[in-house]
Coordinates of C-alpha atoms in Angstrom, one line a residue:
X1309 CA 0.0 0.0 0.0
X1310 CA 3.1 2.8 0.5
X1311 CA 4.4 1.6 -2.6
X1312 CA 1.2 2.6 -4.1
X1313 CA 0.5 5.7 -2.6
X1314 CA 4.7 6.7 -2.7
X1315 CA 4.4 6.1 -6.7
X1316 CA 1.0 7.4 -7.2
X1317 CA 2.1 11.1 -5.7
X1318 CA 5.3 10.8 -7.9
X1319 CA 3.4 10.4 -10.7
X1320 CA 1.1 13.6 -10.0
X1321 CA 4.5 15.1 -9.1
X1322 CA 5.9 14.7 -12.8
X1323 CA 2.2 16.3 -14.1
X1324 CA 2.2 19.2 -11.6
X1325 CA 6.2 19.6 -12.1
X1326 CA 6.1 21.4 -15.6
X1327 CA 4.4 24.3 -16.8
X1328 CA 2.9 22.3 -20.1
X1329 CA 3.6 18.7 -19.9
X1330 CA 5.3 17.2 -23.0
X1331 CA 2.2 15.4 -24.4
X1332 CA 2.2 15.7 -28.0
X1333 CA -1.8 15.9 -29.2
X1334 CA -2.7 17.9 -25.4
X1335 CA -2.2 21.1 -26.4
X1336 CA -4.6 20.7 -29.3
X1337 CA -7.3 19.2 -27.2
X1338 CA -7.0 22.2 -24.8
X1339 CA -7.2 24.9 -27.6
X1340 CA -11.1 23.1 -28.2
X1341 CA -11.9 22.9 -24.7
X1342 CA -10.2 27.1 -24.4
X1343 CA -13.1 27.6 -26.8
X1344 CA -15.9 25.3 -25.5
X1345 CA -15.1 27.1 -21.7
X1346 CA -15.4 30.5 -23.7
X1347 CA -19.3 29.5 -24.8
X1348 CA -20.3 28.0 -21.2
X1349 CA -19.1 31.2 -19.9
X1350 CA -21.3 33.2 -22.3
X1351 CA -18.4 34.5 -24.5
X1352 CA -18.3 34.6 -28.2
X1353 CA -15.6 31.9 -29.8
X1354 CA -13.0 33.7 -31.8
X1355 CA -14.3 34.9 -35.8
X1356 CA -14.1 31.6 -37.7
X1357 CA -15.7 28.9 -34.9
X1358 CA -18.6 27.4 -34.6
X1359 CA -19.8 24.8 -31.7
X1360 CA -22.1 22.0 -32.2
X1361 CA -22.9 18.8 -30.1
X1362 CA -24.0 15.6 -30.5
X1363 CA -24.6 12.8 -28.6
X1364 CA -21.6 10.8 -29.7
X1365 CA -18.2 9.2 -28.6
X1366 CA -15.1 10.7 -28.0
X1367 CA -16.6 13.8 -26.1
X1368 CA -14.5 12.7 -22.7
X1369 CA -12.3 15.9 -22.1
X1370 CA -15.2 18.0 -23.9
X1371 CA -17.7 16.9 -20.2
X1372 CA -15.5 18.0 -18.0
X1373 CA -12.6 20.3 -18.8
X1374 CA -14.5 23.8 -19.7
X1375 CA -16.3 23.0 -16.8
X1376 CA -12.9 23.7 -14.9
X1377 CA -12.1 26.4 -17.3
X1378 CA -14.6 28.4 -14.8
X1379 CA -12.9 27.9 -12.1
X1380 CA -9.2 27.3 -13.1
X1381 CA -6.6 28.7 -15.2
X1382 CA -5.8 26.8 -18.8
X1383 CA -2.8 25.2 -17.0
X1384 CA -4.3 24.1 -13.9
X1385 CA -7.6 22.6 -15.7
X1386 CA -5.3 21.2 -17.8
X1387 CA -3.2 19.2 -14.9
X1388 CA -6.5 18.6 -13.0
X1389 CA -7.6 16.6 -15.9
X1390 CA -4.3 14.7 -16.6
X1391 CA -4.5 13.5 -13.0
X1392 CA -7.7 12.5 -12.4
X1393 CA -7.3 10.6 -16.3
X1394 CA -3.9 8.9 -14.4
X1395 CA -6.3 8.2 -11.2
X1396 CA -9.2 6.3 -13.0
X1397 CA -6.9 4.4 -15.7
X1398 CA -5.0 3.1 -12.3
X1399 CA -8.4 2.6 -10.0
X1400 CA -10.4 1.0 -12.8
X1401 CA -7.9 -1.6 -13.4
X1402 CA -7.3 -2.0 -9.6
X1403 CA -11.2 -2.3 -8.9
X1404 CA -11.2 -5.0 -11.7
X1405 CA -8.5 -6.9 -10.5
X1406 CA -10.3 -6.8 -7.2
X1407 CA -13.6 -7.8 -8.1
X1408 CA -12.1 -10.6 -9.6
X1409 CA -9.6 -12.0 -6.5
X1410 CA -11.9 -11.7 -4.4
X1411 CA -9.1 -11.2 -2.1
X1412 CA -7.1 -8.2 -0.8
X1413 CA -3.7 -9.0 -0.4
X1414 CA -3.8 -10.4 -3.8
X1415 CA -5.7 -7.9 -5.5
X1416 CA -3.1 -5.0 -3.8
X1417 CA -0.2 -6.9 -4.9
X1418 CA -1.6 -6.8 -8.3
X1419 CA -2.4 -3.1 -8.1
X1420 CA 0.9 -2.2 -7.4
X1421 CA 2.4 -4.4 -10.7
X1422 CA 0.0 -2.5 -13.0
X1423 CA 1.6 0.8 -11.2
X1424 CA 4.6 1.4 -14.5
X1425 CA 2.5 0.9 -17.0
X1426 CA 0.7 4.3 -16.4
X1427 CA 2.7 6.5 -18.6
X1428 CA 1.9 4.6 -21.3
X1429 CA 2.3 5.6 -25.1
X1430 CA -1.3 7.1 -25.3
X1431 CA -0.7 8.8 -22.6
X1432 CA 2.3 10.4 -23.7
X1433 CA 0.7 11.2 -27.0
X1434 CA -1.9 12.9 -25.0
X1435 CA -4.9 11.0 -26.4
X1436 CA -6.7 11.3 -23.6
X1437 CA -10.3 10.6 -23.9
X1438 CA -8.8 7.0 -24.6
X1439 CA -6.5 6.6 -22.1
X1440 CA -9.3 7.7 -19.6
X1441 CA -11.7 5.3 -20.9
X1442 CA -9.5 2.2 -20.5
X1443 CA -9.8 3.2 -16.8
X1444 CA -13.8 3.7 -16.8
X1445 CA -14.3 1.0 -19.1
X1446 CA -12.5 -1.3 -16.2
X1447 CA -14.6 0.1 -13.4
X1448 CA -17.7 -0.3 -15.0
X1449 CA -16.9 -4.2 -15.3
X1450 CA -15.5 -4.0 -11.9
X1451 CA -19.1 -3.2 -10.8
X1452 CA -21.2 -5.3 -13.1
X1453 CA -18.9 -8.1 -11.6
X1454 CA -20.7 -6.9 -8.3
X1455 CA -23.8 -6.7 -9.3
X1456 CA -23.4 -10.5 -10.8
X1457 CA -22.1 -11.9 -7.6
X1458 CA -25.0 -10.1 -5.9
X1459 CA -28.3 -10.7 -8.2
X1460 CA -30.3 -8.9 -5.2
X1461 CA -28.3 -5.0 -5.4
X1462 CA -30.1 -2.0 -4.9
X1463 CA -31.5 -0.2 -7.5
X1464 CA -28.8 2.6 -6.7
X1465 CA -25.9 0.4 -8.4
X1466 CA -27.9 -0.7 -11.1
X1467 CA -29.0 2.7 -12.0
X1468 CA -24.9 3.4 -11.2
X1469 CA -24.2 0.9 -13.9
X1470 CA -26.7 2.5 -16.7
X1471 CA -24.7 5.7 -16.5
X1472 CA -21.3 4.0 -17.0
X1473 CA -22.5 2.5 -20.3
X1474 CA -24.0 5.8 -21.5
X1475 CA -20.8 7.4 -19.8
X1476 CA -18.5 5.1 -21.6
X1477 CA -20.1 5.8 -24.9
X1478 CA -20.1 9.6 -24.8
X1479 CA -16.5 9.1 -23.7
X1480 CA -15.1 7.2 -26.2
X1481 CA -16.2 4.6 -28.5
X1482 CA -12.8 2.6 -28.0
X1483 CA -13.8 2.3 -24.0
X1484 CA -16.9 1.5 -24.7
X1485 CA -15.6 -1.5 -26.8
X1486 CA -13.2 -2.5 -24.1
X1487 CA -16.4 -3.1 -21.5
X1488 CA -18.5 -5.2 -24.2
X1489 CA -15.4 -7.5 -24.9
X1490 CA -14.9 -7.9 -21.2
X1491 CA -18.7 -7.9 -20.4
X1492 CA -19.1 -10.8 -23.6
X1493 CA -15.7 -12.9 -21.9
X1494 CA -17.7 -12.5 -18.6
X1495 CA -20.8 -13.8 -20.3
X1496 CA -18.4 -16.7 -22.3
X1497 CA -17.2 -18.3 -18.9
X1498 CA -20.1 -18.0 -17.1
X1499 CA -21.9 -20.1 -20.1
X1500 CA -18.6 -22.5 -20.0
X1501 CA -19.1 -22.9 -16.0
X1502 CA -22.9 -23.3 -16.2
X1503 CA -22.4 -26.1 -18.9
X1504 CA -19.7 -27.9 -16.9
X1505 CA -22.1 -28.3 -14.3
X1506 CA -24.7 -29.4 -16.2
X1507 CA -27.1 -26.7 -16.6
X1508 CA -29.2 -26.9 -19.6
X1509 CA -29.7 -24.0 -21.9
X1510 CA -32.9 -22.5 -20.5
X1511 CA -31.5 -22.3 -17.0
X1512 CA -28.2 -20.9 -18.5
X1513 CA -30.1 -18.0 -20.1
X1514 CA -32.3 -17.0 -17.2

């Protein structure tokens, strides 16, 4: 567990560290989000732009950051989001791994492995409405995983579930893939296990 804290705040360190972190694509995601935080705030976009939405993927950045463009300086939004991206892509994979161990030892063990390959290449490219989504895409399994092992939950974490599917979509389409492979494998082995035990095929699909 102090390895994982120690390495999470050096992380954050290296993000917080420089003025503009080297991430090559960043700085042109954060022009966009400059001129989506201009139109929340009720100030024209520069001659020449135009904003529309749609309900589509790849909008990840686009939900949150000129929403902390009212709040923060272009740098510190800009840092704010880059952690919180590092945060989930570690947590969602942790929660996973968890929710699949069953056991905490283990499962912390684990967590701390997956701890250098953070800074991946996606990162470092700055595509981060994909990078984040690995992360939600894992935590949304992590809790579907719960809500198979517990056929009985609340309505609260089904409800909790709905909006990391939606989420996951408007986030981006390559997260959203990530979930239906693992939610399909999930399905797969549970199929495999039910057949092993002799379960015929109306009782698998109830």
């Amino acid at each position: 567990t102090l390895i994982i804290g120690v390495s999470l705040i050096g992380y954050l360190v290296l993000i917080w560290w420089w003025d503009y972190p080297p991430l090559i694509d960043w700085p042109n995601h954060m022009a966009r989000h400059y001129i989506e935080g201009l139109a929340i705030s009720g100030q024209a976009p520069p001659a020449g732009y135009e904003l529309k939405y749609a309900l589509m993927p790849n909008l990840g950045g686009d939900l949150v950051v000129p929403l902390l463009l009212q709040v923060f300086s272009l740098a510190t939004a800009s840092k704010i989001f880059l952690s919180l991206s590092l945060l989930i892509y570690w947590a969602g994979a942790s929660c996973f791994f968890a929710a699949q161990t069953g056991e905490r030892r283990s499962a912390i063990a684990v967590a701390a492995l997956y701890l250098p390959f953070l800074i991946s290449s996606s990162f470092l490219w700055g595509f981060l409405n994909y990078y984040s989504s690995v992360g939600l895409a894992f935590l949304a399994m992590a809790n579907y995983i719960r809500l198979y092992e517990r056929p009985r939950a609340g309505i609260g974490q089904l409800v909790l579930q709905a909006a990391f599917i939606c989420l996951l979509y408007l986030w981006h389409l390559a997260g959203f893939g990530i979930y239906a492979v693992l939610h399909a494998s999930h399905l797969l082995w549970h199929i495999v296990q039910a057949k092993r035990a002799g379960a015929n095929t109306h009782h698998i699909l109830q």
